[in-house]
Amino acid sequence: MQNRTPRIPEQPAPNPVGADAGLTVELASVVTGARRRALRDGDRQIDTAHLLHSLIESDPEVREAFDGGPRLAKVLGYLVQRSIGYGLRWQGSVEDSGAVPVVRDPAAEGWSPSAATAMETALHRAGLRGESRARGLDLLAALADDGESRAVEVLGRAGVDARWLSGRAVERTAEASRQVSRR
């Protein structure tokens, strides 16, 4: 019996931002998981669906933002389908939602333009709160705000309104920040 999964060389995709990316340890773990998922799926770049999948698997605050199991289960179901064939039409193509102009930054190689923008937006959101590190909820809101991204396509197919989810992520982030400042 032969393994039908093609052998993909283990080559890490560079981060879209510097080595001290301003990410929490948890969010850095999400990026590592997304990179691994992209390699395993045979994708040339980390895209927003890879980030969403890894984020949901890794971050309990993100899972709570979905407000219950049925929504989350449907999203995970679509993401798993994607990793076993649902997303084949995406393979070999660059995700570009058109939200921002495509700039070929050498530091962003290995990232779709939409995924790189989501990471930058997450860092920006943290900065607006006066925090130096982005959290998973910042990334979730950034992913959900890009209406043309693969992550939002998956959310839509699962029946999750991306604007609602972005609002939930922003609310939860504000709640978490208030709790930290009370300590």
PDB file of N, CA and C in Angstrom, residues 6-108:
ATOM      1  N   PRO A   6       1.524  13.430  -0.802  1.00  0.00           N
ATOM      2  CA  PRO A   6       2.839  13.759  -1.346  1.00  0.00           C
ATOM      3  C   PRO A   6       3.783  14.239  -0.251  1.00  0.00           C
ATOM      4  N   ARG A   7       5.028  13.917  -0.405  1.00  0.00           N
ATOM      5  CA  ARG A   7       6.044  14.345   0.562  1.00  0.00           C
ATOM      6  C   ARG A   7       6.355  15.809   0.316  1.00  0.00           C
ATOM      7  N   ILE A   8       6.196  16.605   1.335  1.00  0.00           N
ATOM      8  CA  ILE A   8       6.463  18.033   1.230  1.00  0.00           C
ATOM      9  C   ILE A   8       7.661  18.340   2.122  1.00  0.00           C
ATOM     10  N   PRO A   9       8.692  18.967   1.559  1.00  0.00           N
ATOM     11  CA  PRO A   9       9.859  19.259   2.383  1.00  0.00           C
ATOM     12  C   PRO A   9       9.504  20.210   3.520  1.00  0.00           C
ATOM     13  N   GLU A  10      10.112  19.969   4.674  1.00  0.00           N
ATOM     14  CA  GLU A  10       9.871  20.812   5.843  1.00  0.00           C
ATOM     15  C   GLU A  10      10.656  22.105   5.693  1.00  0.00           C
ATOM     16  N   GLN A  11       9.984  23.164   5.262  1.00  0.00           N
ATOM     17  CA  GLN A  11      10.604  24.464   5.114  1.00  0.00           C
ATOM     18  C   GLN A  11       9.709  25.482   5.799  1.00  0.00           C
ATOM     19  N   PRO A  12      10.209  26.091   6.858  1.00  0.00           N
ATOM     20  CA  PRO A  12       9.352  27.048   7.551  1.00  0.00           C
ATOM     21  C   PRO A  12       9.115  28.293   6.708  1.00  0.00           C
ATOM     22  N   ALA A  13       7.881  28.783   6.745  1.00  0.00           N
ATOM     23  CA  ALA A  13       7.565  30.042   6.084  1.00  0.00           C
ATOM     24  C   ALA A  13       7.966  31.175   7.015  1.00  0.00           C
ATOM     25  N   PRO A  14       8.630  32.197   6.489  1.00  0.00           N
ATOM     26  CA  PRO A  14       9.025  33.297   7.355  1.00  0.00           C
ATOM     27  C   PRO A  14       7.816  34.033   7.916  1.00  0.00           C
ATOM     28  N   ASN A  15       8.005  34.692   9.033  1.00  0.00           N
ATOM     29  CA  ASN A  15       6.940  35.496   9.614  1.00  0.00           C
ATOM     30  C   ASN A  15       6.762  36.766   8.807  1.00  0.00           C
ATOM     31  N   PRO A  16       5.526  37.301   8.731  1.00  0.00           N
ATOM     32  CA  PRO A  16       5.313  38.527   8.001  1.00  0.00           C
ATOM     33  C   PRO A  16       5.826  39.740   8.765  1.00  0.00           C
ATOM     34  N   VAL A  17       6.181  39.544   9.994  1.00  0.00           N
ATOM     35  CA  VAL A  17       6.685  40.624  10.825  1.00  0.00           C
ATOM     36  C   VAL A  17       7.970  40.140  11.464  1.00  0.00           C
ATOM     37  N   GLY A  18       8.676  41.021  12.135  1.00  0.00           N
ATOM     38  CA  GLY A  18       9.972  40.692  12.700  1.00  0.00           C
ATOM     39  C   GLY A  18       9.947  39.563  13.704  1.00  0.00           C
ATOM     40  N   ALA A  19      11.135  39.160  14.125  1.00  0.00           N
ATOM     41  CA  ALA A  19      11.264  38.030  15.044  1.00  0.00           C
ATOM     42  C   ALA A  19      10.526  38.282  16.355  1.00  0.00           C
ATOM     43  N   ASP A  20      10.570  39.512  16.857  1.00  0.00           N
ATOM     44  CA  ASP A  20       9.816  39.839  18.071  1.00  0.00           C
ATOM     45  C   ASP A  20       8.479  40.422  17.628  1.00  0.00           C
ATOM     46  N   ALA A  21       7.687  39.601  17.025  1.00  0.00           N
ATOM     47  CA  ALA A  21       6.491  39.987  16.295  1.00  0.00           C
ATOM     48  C   ALA A  21       5.433  40.706  17.121  1.00  0.00           C
ATOM     49  N   GLY A  22       5.617  40.847  18.398  1.00  0.00           N
ATOM     50  CA  GLY A  22       4.583  41.475  19.202  1.00  0.00           C
ATOM     51  C   GLY A  22       3.400  40.559  19.416  1.00  0.00           C
ATOM     52  N   LEU A  23       3.663  39.259  19.391  1.00  0.00           N
ATOM     53  CA  LEU A  23       2.605  38.280  19.587  1.00  0.00           C
ATOM     54  C   LEU A  23       2.727  37.672  20.971  1.00  0.00           C
ATOM     55  N   THR A  24       1.605  37.332  21.558  1.00  0.00           N
ATOM     56  CA  THR A  24       1.653  36.571  22.793  1.00  0.00           C
ATOM     57  C   THR A  24       2.225  35.193  22.463  1.00  0.00           C
ATOM     58  N   VAL A  25       2.636  34.478  23.478  1.00  0.00           N
ATOM     59  CA  VAL A  25       3.136  33.112  23.269  1.00  0.00           C
ATOM     60  C   VAL A  25       2.055  32.274  22.605  1.00  0.00           C
ATOM     61  N   GLU A  26       0.804  32.467  23.041  1.00  0.00           N
ATOM     62  CA  GLU A  26      -0.308  31.707  22.475  1.00  0.00           C
ATOM     63  C   GLU A  26      -0.498  32.010  20.983  1.00  0.00           C
ATOM     64  N   LEU A  27      -0.403  33.279  20.629  1.00  0.00           N
ATOM     65  CA  LEU A  27      -0.591  33.644  19.220  1.00  0.00           C
ATOM     66  C   LEU A  27       0.598  33.200  18.371  1.00  0.00           C
ATOM     67  N   ALA A  28       1.786  33.219  18.932  1.00  0.00           N
ATOM     68  CA  ALA A  28       2.947  32.683  18.209  1.00  0.00           C
ATOM     69  C   ALA A  28       2.745  31.193  17.938  1.00  0.00           C
ATOM     70  N   SER A  29       2.137  30.490  18.876  1.00  0.00           N
ATOM     71  CA  SER A  29       1.825  29.078  18.698  1.00  0.00           C
ATOM     72  C   SER A  29       0.801  28.885  17.577  1.00  0.00           C
ATOM     73  N   VAL A  30      -0.162  29.796  17.468  1.00  0.00           N
ATOM     74  CA  VAL A  30      -1.158  29.751  16.394  1.00  0.00           C
ATOM     75  C   VAL A  30      -0.455  29.871  15.043  1.00  0.00           C
ATOM     76  N   VAL A  31       0.490  30.798  14.952  1.00  0.00           N
ATOM     77  CA  VAL A  31       1.226  30.996  13.695  1.00  0.00           C
ATOM     78  C   VAL A  31       2.000  29.731  13.333  1.00  0.00           C
ATOM     79  N   THR A  32       2.633  29.125  14.323  1.00  0.00           N
ATOM     80  CA  THR A  32       3.364  27.884  14.074  1.00  0.00           C
ATOM     81  C   THR A  32       2.420  26.795  13.582  1.00  0.00           C
ATOM     82  N   GLY A  33       1.253  26.686  14.199  1.00  0.00           N
ATOM     83  CA  GLY A  33       0.268  25.695  13.776  1.00  0.00           C
ATOM     84  C   GLY A  33      -0.239  25.955  12.367  1.00  0.00           C
ATOM     85  N   ALA A  34      -0.459  27.214  12.025  1.00  0.00           N
ATOM     86  CA  ALA A  34      -0.921  27.562  10.677  1.00  0.00           C
ATOM     87  C   ALA A  34       0.148  27.229   9.640  1.00  0.00           C
ATOM     88  N   ARG A  35       1.398  27.489   9.988  1.00  0.00           N
ATOM     89  CA  ARG A  35       2.514  27.171   9.083  1.00  0.00           C
ATOM     90  C   ARG A  35       2.574  25.663   8.836  1.00  0.00           C
ATOM     91  N   ARG A  36       2.449  24.890   9.916  1.00  0.00           N
ATOM     92  CA  ARG A  36       2.470  23.429   9.805  1.00  0.00           C
ATOM     93  C   ARG A  36       1.305  22.933   8.949  1.00  0.00           C
ATOM     94  N   ARG A  37       0.129  23.518   9.153  1.00  0.00           N
ATOM     95  CA  ARG A  37      -1.062  23.129   8.405  1.00  0.00           C
ATOM     96  C   ARG A  37      -0.874  23.430   6.920  1.00  0.00           C
ATOM     97  N   ALA A  38      -0.332  24.589   6.591  1.00  0.00           N
ATOM     98  CA  ALA A  38      -0.106  24.950   5.189  1.00  0.00           C
ATOM     99  C   ALA A  38       0.872  23.971   4.533  1.00  0.00           C
ATOM    100  N   LEU A  39       1.936  23.635   5.241  1.00  0.00           N
ATOM    101  CA  LEU A  39       2.906  22.673   4.698  1.00  0.00           C
ATOM    102  C   LEU A  39       2.256  21.315   4.475  1.00  0.00           C
ATOM    103  N   ARG A  40       1.497  20.856   5.467  1.00  0.00           N
ATOM    104  CA  ARG A  40       0.856  19.553   5.373  1.00  0.00           C
ATOM    105  C   ARG A  40      -0.163  19.509   4.239  1.00  0.00           C
ATOM    106  N   ASP A  41      -0.874  20.622   4.042  1.00  0.00           N
ATOM    107  CA  ASP A  41      -1.891  20.686   2.989  1.00  0.00           C
ATOM    108  C   ASP A  41      -1.282  20.886   1.606  1.00  0.00           C
ATOM    109  N   GLY A  42       0.018  21.135   1.554  1.00  0.00           N
ATOM    110  CA  GLY A  42       0.673  21.354   0.272  1.00  0.00           C
ATOM    111  C   GLY A  42       0.441  22.741  -0.295  1.00  0.00           C
ATOM    112  N   ASP A  43       0.066  23.679   0.569  1.00  0.00           N
ATOM    113  CA  ASP A  43      -0.166  25.052   0.125  1.00  0.00           C
ATOM    114  C   ASP A  43       1.142  25.834   0.153  1.00  0.00           C
ATOM    115  N   ARG A  44       1.288  26.728  -0.799  1.00  0.00           N
ATOM    116  CA  ARG A  44       2.514  27.529  -0.879  1.00  0.00           C
ATOM    117  C   ARG A  44       2.561  28.600   0.190  1.00  0.00           C
ATOM    118  N   GLN A  45       1.401  29.016   0.650  1.00  0.00           N
ATOM    119  CA  GLN A  45       1.351  30.117   1.603  1.00  0.00           C
ATOM    120  C   GLN A  45       0.392  29.822   2.749  1.00  0.00           C
ATOM    121  N   ILE A  46       0.670  30.450   3.884  1.00  0.00           N
ATOM    122  CA  ILE A  46      -0.281  30.450   4.992  1.00  0.00           C
ATOM    123  C   ILE A  46      -1.394  31.408   4.579  1.00  0.00           C
ATOM    124  N   ASP A  47      -2.636  30.947   4.645  1.00  0.00           N
ATOM    125  CA  ASP A  47      -3.746  31.840   4.315  1.00  0.00           C
ATOM    126  C   ASP A  47      -4.628  32.048   5.547  1.00  0.00           C
ATOM    127  N   THR A  48      -5.675  32.827   5.378  1.00  0.00           N
ATOM    128  CA  THR A  48      -6.518  33.164   6.526  1.00  0.00           C
ATOM    129  C   THR A  48      -7.274  31.961   7.067  1.00  0.00           C
ATOM    130  N   ALA A  49      -7.595  30.993   6.220  1.00  0.00           N
ATOM    131  CA  ALA A  49      -8.266  29.787   6.712  1.00  0.00           C
ATOM    132  C   ALA A  49      -7.314  28.956   7.573  1.00  0.00           C
ATOM    133  N   HIS A  50      -6.027  28.892   7.207  1.00  0.00           N
ATOM    134  CA  HIS A  50      -5.047  28.204   8.057  1.00  0.00           C
ATOM    135  C   HIS A  50      -4.980  28.891   9.419  1.00  0.00           C
ATOM    136  N   LEU A  51      -4.936  30.222   9.409  1.00  0.00           N
ATOM    137  CA  LEU A  51      -4.877  30.961  10.669  1.00  0.00           C
ATOM    138  C   LEU A  51      -6.130  30.724  11.508  1.00  0.00           C
ATOM    139  N   LEU A  52      -7.299  30.771  10.873  1.00  0.00           N
ATOM    140  CA  LEU A  52      -8.548  30.545  11.599  1.00  0.00           C
ATOM    141  C   LEU A  52      -8.576  29.157  12.221  1.00  0.00           C
ATOM    142  N   HIS A  53      -8.185  28.152  11.463  1.00  0.00           N
ATOM    143  CA  HIS A  53      -8.195  26.776  11.961  1.00  0.00           C
ATOM    144  C   HIS A  53      -7.278  26.643  13.176  1.00  0.00           C
ATOM    145  N   SER A  54      -6.060  27.120  13.044  1.00  0.00           N
ATOM    146  CA  SER A  54      -5.097  27.025  14.140  1.00  0.00           C
ATOM    147  C   SER A  54      -5.545  27.850  15.345  1.00  0.00           C
ATOM    148  N   LEU A  55      -6.136  28.999  15.090  1.00  0.00           N
ATOM    149  CA  LEU A  55      -6.612  29.877  16.161  1.00  0.00           C
ATOM    150  C   LEU A  55      -7.714  29.203  16.975  1.00  0.00           C
ATOM    151  N   ILE A  56      -8.655  28.581  16.287  1.00  0.00           N
ATOM    152  CA  ILE A  56      -9.754  27.895  16.977  1.00  0.00           C
ATOM    153  C   ILE A  56      -9.216  26.718  17.793  1.00  0.00           C
ATOM    154  N   GLU A  57      -8.286  25.976  17.223  1.00  0.00           N
ATOM    155  CA  GLU A  57      -7.734  24.820  17.936  1.00  0.00           C
ATOM    156  C   GLU A  57      -6.930  25.231  19.166  1.00  0.00           C
ATOM    157  N   SER A  58      -6.277  26.383  19.117  1.00  0.00           N
ATOM    158  CA  SER A  58      -5.308  26.753  20.142  1.00  0.00           C
ATOM    159  C   SER A  58      -5.816  27.683  21.228  1.00  0.00           C
ATOM    160  N   ASP A  59      -6.829  28.477  20.957  1.00  0.00           N
ATOM    161  CA  ASP A  59      -7.163  29.578  21.865  1.00  0.00           C
ATOM    162  C   ASP A  59      -8.568  29.441  22.454  1.00  0.00           C
ATOM    163  N   PRO A  60      -8.663  29.171  23.752  1.00  0.00           N
ATOM    164  CA  PRO A  60      -9.982  29.021  24.384  1.00  0.00           C
ATOM    165  C   PRO A  60     -10.821  30.298  24.327  1.00  0.00           C
ATOM    166  N   GLU A  61     -10.183  31.481  24.399  1.00  0.00           N
ATOM    167  CA  GLU A  61     -10.936  32.740  24.302  1.00  0.00           C
ATOM    168  C   GLU A  61     -11.618  32.854  22.936  1.00  0.00           C
ATOM    169  N   VAL A  62     -10.934  32.408  21.900  1.00  0.00           N
ATOM    170  CA  VAL A  62     -11.503  32.442  20.550  1.00  0.00           C
ATOM    171  C   VAL A  62     -12.682  31.483  20.459  1.00  0.00           C
ATOM    172  N   ARG A  63     -12.521  30.293  21.004  1.00  0.00           N
ATOM    173  CA  ARG A  63     -13.633  29.327  20.978  1.00  0.00           C
ATOM    174  C   ARG A  63     -14.853  29.886  21.706  1.00  0.00           C
ATOM    175  N   GLU A  64     -14.636  30.571  22.826  1.00  0.00           N
ATOM    176  CA  GLU A  64     -15.745  31.164  23.577  1.00  0.00           C
ATOM    177  C   GLU A  64     -16.449  32.259  22.789  1.00  0.00           C
ATOM    178  N   ALA A  65     -15.727  32.954  21.917  1.00  0.00           N
ATOM    179  CA  ALA A  65     -16.323  34.039  21.130  1.00  0.00           C
ATOM    180  C   ALA A  65     -17.419  33.527  20.191  1.00  0.00           C
ATOM    181  N   PHE A  66     -17.377  32.253  19.856  1.00  0.00           N
ATOM    182  CA  PHE A  66     -18.395  31.689  18.967  1.00  0.00           C
ATOM    183  C   PHE A  66     -19.727  31.479  19.675  1.00  0.00           C
ATOM    184  N   ASP A  67     -19.750  31.650  20.997  1.00  0.00           N
ATOM    185  CA  ASP A  67     -20.988  31.612  21.777  1.00  0.00           C
ATOM    186  C   ASP A  67     -21.742  30.301  21.635  1.00  0.00           C
ATOM    187  N   GLY A  68     -21.032  29.214  21.847  1.00  0.00           N
ATOM    188  CA  GLY A  68     -21.717  27.935  21.860  1.00  0.00           C
ATOM    189  C   GLY A  68     -21.142  26.933  20.882  1.00  0.00           C
ATOM    190  N   GLY A  69     -21.386  25.680  21.187  1.00  0.00           N
ATOM    191  CA  GLY A  69     -20.819  24.580  20.437  1.00  0.00           C
ATOM    192  C   GLY A  69     -21.283  24.404  19.010  1.00  0.00           C
ATOM    193  N   PRO A  70     -22.582  24.585  18.702  1.00  0.00           N
ATOM    194  CA  PRO A  70     -23.020  24.295  17.339  1.00  0.00           C
ATOM    195  C   PRO A  70     -22.322  25.149  16.268  1.00  0.00           C
ATOM    196  N   ARG A  71     -22.184  26.442  16.522  1.00  0.00           N
ATOM    197  CA  ARG A  71     -21.494  27.311  15.550  1.00  0.00           C
ATOM    198  C   ARG A  71     -20.050  26.870  15.372  1.00  0.00           C
ATOM    199  N   LEU A  72     -19.394  26.680  16.485  1.00  0.00           N
ATOM    200  CA  LEU A  72     -17.985  26.298  16.460  1.00  0.00           C
ATOM    201  C   LEU A  72     -17.800  24.950  15.774  1.00  0.00           C
ATOM    202  N   ALA A  73     -18.681  23.999  16.065  1.00  0.00           N
ATOM    203  CA  ALA A  73     -18.582  22.674  15.455  1.00  0.00           C
ATOM    204  C   ALA A  73     -18.730  22.750  13.937  1.00  0.00           C
ATOM    205  N   LYS A  74     -19.646  23.588  13.462  1.00  0.00           N
ATOM    206  CA  LYS A  74     -19.827  23.725  12.012  1.00  0.00           C
ATOM    207  C   LYS A  74     -18.591  24.330  11.364  1.00  0.00           C
ATOM    208  N   VAL A  75     -18.026  25.356  11.981  1.00  0.00           N
ATOM    209  CA  VAL A  75     -16.821  25.988  11.425  1.00  0.00           C
ATOM    210  C   VAL A  75     -15.684  24.978  11.382  1.00  0.00           C
ATOM    211  N   LEU A  76     -15.481  24.265  12.479  1.00  0.00           N
ATOM    212  CA  LEU A  76     -14.419  23.253  12.495  1.00  0.00           C
ATOM    213  C   LEU A  76     -14.668  22.172  11.456  1.00  0.00           C
ATOM    214  N   GLY A  77     -15.921  21.795  11.280  1.00  0.00           N
ATOM    215  CA  GLY A  77     -16.250  20.809  10.257  1.00  0.00           C
ATOM    216  C   GLY A  77     -15.831  21.264   8.870  1.00  0.00           C
ATOM    217  N   TYR A  78     -16.116  22.517   8.533  1.00  0.00           N
ATOM    218  CA  TYR A  78     -15.711  23.039   7.229  1.00  0.00           C
ATOM    219  C   TYR A  78     -14.198  23.137   7.110  1.00  0.00           C
ATOM    220  N   LEU A  79     -13.538  23.528   8.189  1.00  0.00           N
ATOM    221  CA  LEU A  79     -12.077  23.626   8.143  1.00  0.00           C
ATOM    222  C   LEU A  79     -11.433  22.257   7.963  1.00  0.00           C
ATOM    223  N   VAL A  80     -11.977  21.242   8.624  1.00  0.00           N
ATOM    224  CA  VAL A  80     -11.448  19.881   8.453  1.00  0.00           C
ATOM    225  C   VAL A  80     -11.713  19.400   7.034  1.00  0.00           C
ATOM    226  N   GLN A  81     -12.906  19.660   6.521  1.00  0.00           N
ATOM    227  CA  GLN A  81     -13.195  19.289   5.130  1.00  0.00           C
ATOM    228  C   GLN A  81     -12.203  19.945   4.184  1.00  0.00           C
ATOM    229  N   ARG A  82     -11.890  21.180   4.454  1.00  0.00           N
ATOM    230  CA  ARG A  82     -10.944  21.896   3.614  1.00  0.00           C
ATOM    231  C   ARG A  82      -9.590  21.199   3.613  1.00  0.00           C
ATOM    232  N   SER A  83      -9.155  20.773   4.808  1.00  0.00           N
ATOM    233  CA  SER A  83      -7.829  20.158   4.899  1.00  0.00           C
ATOM    234  C   SER A  83      -7.792  18.767   4.270  1.00  0.00           C
ATOM    235  N   ILE A  84      -8.965  18.168   4.042  1.00  0.00           N
ATOM    236  CA  ILE A  84      -8.972  16.841   3.398  1.00  0.00           C
ATOM    237  C   ILE A  84      -9.522  16.882   1.984  1.00  0.00           C
ATOM    238  N   GLY A  85      -9.658  18.075   1.424  1.00  0.00           N
ATOM    239  CA  GLY A  85     -10.060  18.145   0.033  1.00  0.00           C
ATOM    240  C   GLY A  85     -10.993  19.271  -0.340  1.00  0.00           C
ATOM    241  N   TYR A  86     -11.727  19.798   0.608  1.00  0.00           N
ATOM    242  CA  TYR A  86     -12.669  20.884   0.324  1.00  0.00           C
ATOM    243  C   TYR A  86     -11.960  22.070  -0.317  1.00  0.00           C
ATOM    244  N   GLY A  87     -10.754  22.367   0.130  1.00  0.00           N
ATOM    245  CA  GLY A  87     -10.048  23.553  -0.346  1.00  0.00           C
ATOM    246  C   GLY A  87      -9.135  23.312  -1.516  1.00  0.00           C
ATOM    247  N   LEU A  88      -9.287  22.187  -2.205  1.00  0.00           N
ATOM    248  CA  LEU A  88      -8.385  21.895  -3.312  1.00  0.00           C
ATOM    249  C   LEU A  88      -8.414  22.982  -4.379  1.00  0.00           C
ATOM    250  N   ARG A  89      -9.542  23.628  -4.561  1.00  0.00           N
ATOM    251  CA  ARG A  89      -9.595  24.678  -5.566  1.00  0.00           C
ATOM    252  C   ARG A  89      -8.731  25.870  -5.170  1.00  0.00           C
ATOM    253  N   TRP A  90      -8.333  25.945  -3.906  1.00  0.00           N
ATOM    254  CA  TRP A  90      -7.470  27.029  -3.457  1.00  0.00           C
ATOM    255  C   TRP A  90      -5.993  26.696  -3.648  1.00  0.00           C
ATOM    256  N   GLN A  91      -5.684  25.406  -3.738  1.00  0.00           N
ATOM    257  CA  GLN A  91      -4.278  25.023  -3.824  1.00  0.00           C
ATOM    258  C   GLN A  91      -3.638  25.657  -5.045  1.00  0.00           C
ATOM    259  N   GLY A  92      -2.411  26.123  -4.829  1.00  0.00           N
ATOM    260  CA  GLY A  92      -1.651  26.708  -5.916  1.00  0.00           C
ATOM    261  C   GLY A  92      -2.063  28.123  -6.257  1.00  0.00           C
ATOM    262  N   SER A  93      -3.018  28.684  -5.520  1.00  0.00           N
ATOM    263  CA  SER A  93      -3.429  30.064  -5.789  1.00  0.00           C
ATOM    264  C   SER A  93      -3.106  30.928  -4.576  1.00  0.00           C
ATOM    265  N   VAL A  94      -2.910  32.197  -4.854  1.00  0.00           N
ATOM    266  CA  VAL A  94      -2.604  33.150  -3.792  1.00  0.00           C
ATOM    267  C   VAL A  94      -3.908  33.745  -3.295  1.00  0.00           C
ATOM    268  N   GLU A  95      -4.092  33.738  -1.986  1.00  0.00           N
ATOM    269  CA  GLU A  95      -5.277  34.368  -1.413  1.00  0.00           C
ATOM    270  C   GLU A  95      -5.044  35.871  -1.407  1.00  0.00           C
ATOM    271  N   ASP A  96      -5.910  36.580  -2.069  1.00  0.00           N
ATOM    272  CA  ASP A  96      -5.858  38.036  -2.063  1.00  0.00           C
ATOM    273  C   ASP A  96      -7.282  38.535  -2.110  1.00  0.00           C
ATOM    274  N   SER A  97      -7.759  39.005  -0.991  1.00  0.00           N
ATOM    275  CA  SER A  97      -9.146  39.437  -0.912  1.00  0.00           C
ATOM    276  C   SER A  97      -9.362  40.779  -1.589  1.00  0.00           C
ATOM    277  N   GLY A  98      -8.284  41.469  -1.913  1.00  0.00           N
ATOM    278  CA  GLY A  98      -8.423  42.782  -2.518  1.00  0.00           C
ATOM    279  C   GLY A  98      -8.624  43.875  -1.489  1.00  0.00           C
ATOM    280  N   ALA A  99      -8.587  43.513  -0.207  1.00  0.00           N
ATOM    281  CA  ALA A  99      -8.781  44.498   0.848  1.00  0.00           C
ATOM    282  C   ALA A  99      -7.640  45.516   0.857  1.00  0.00           C
ATOM    283  N   VAL A 100      -6.472  45.068   0.488  1.00  0.00           N
ATOM    284  CA  VAL A 100      -5.312  45.963   0.403  1.00  0.00           C
ATOM    285  C   VAL A 100      -4.559  45.621  -0.868  1.00  0.00           C
ATOM    286  N   PRO A 101      -3.806  46.584  -1.410  1.00  0.00           N
ATOM    287  CA  PRO A 101      -3.031  46.259  -2.604  1.00  0.00           C
ATOM    288  C   PRO A 101      -1.980  45.202  -2.288  1.00  0.00           C
ATOM    289  N   VAL A 102      -1.748  44.320  -3.242  1.00  0.00           N
ATOM    290  CA  VAL A 102      -0.743  43.285  -3.065  1.00  0.00           C
ATOM    291  C   VAL A 102       0.631  43.918  -3.200  1.00  0.00           C
ATOM    292  N   VAL A 103       1.421  43.816  -2.154  1.00  0.00           N
ATOM    293  CA  VAL A 103       2.785  44.315  -2.165  1.00  0.00           C
ATOM    294  C   VAL A 103       3.684  43.124  -1.927  1.00  0.00           C
ATOM    295  N   ARG A 104       4.629  42.936  -2.753  1.00  0.00           N
ATOM    296  CA  ARG A 104       5.535  41.797  -2.627  1.00  0.00           C
ATOM    297  C   ARG A 104       6.675  42.147  -1.683  1.00  0.00           C
ATOM    298  N   ASP A 105       6.379  42.074  -0.398  1.00  0.00           N
ATOM    299  CA  ASP A 105       7.381  42.312   0.629  1.00  0.00           C
ATOM    300  C   ASP A 105       8.133  41.017   0.861  1.00  0.00           C
ATOM    301  N   PRO A 106       9.471  41.026   0.701  1.00  0.00           N
ATOM    302  CA  PRO A 106      10.212  39.781   0.888  1.00  0.00           C
ATOM    303  C   PRO A 106      10.003  39.178   2.272  1.00  0.00           C
ATOM    304  N   ALA A 107       9.749  40.007   3.277  1.00  0.00           N
ATOM    305  CA  ALA A 107       9.536  39.491   4.635  1.00  0.00           C
ATOM    306  C   ALA A 107       8.214  38.741   4.741  1.00  0.00           C
ATOM    307  N   ALA A 108       7.292  38.981   3.794  1.00  0.00           N
ATOM    308  CA  ALA A 108       5.972  38.353   3.864  1.00  0.00           C
ATOM    309  C   ALA A 108       5.878  37.113   2.979  1.00  0.00           C
TER     310      ALA A 108
END
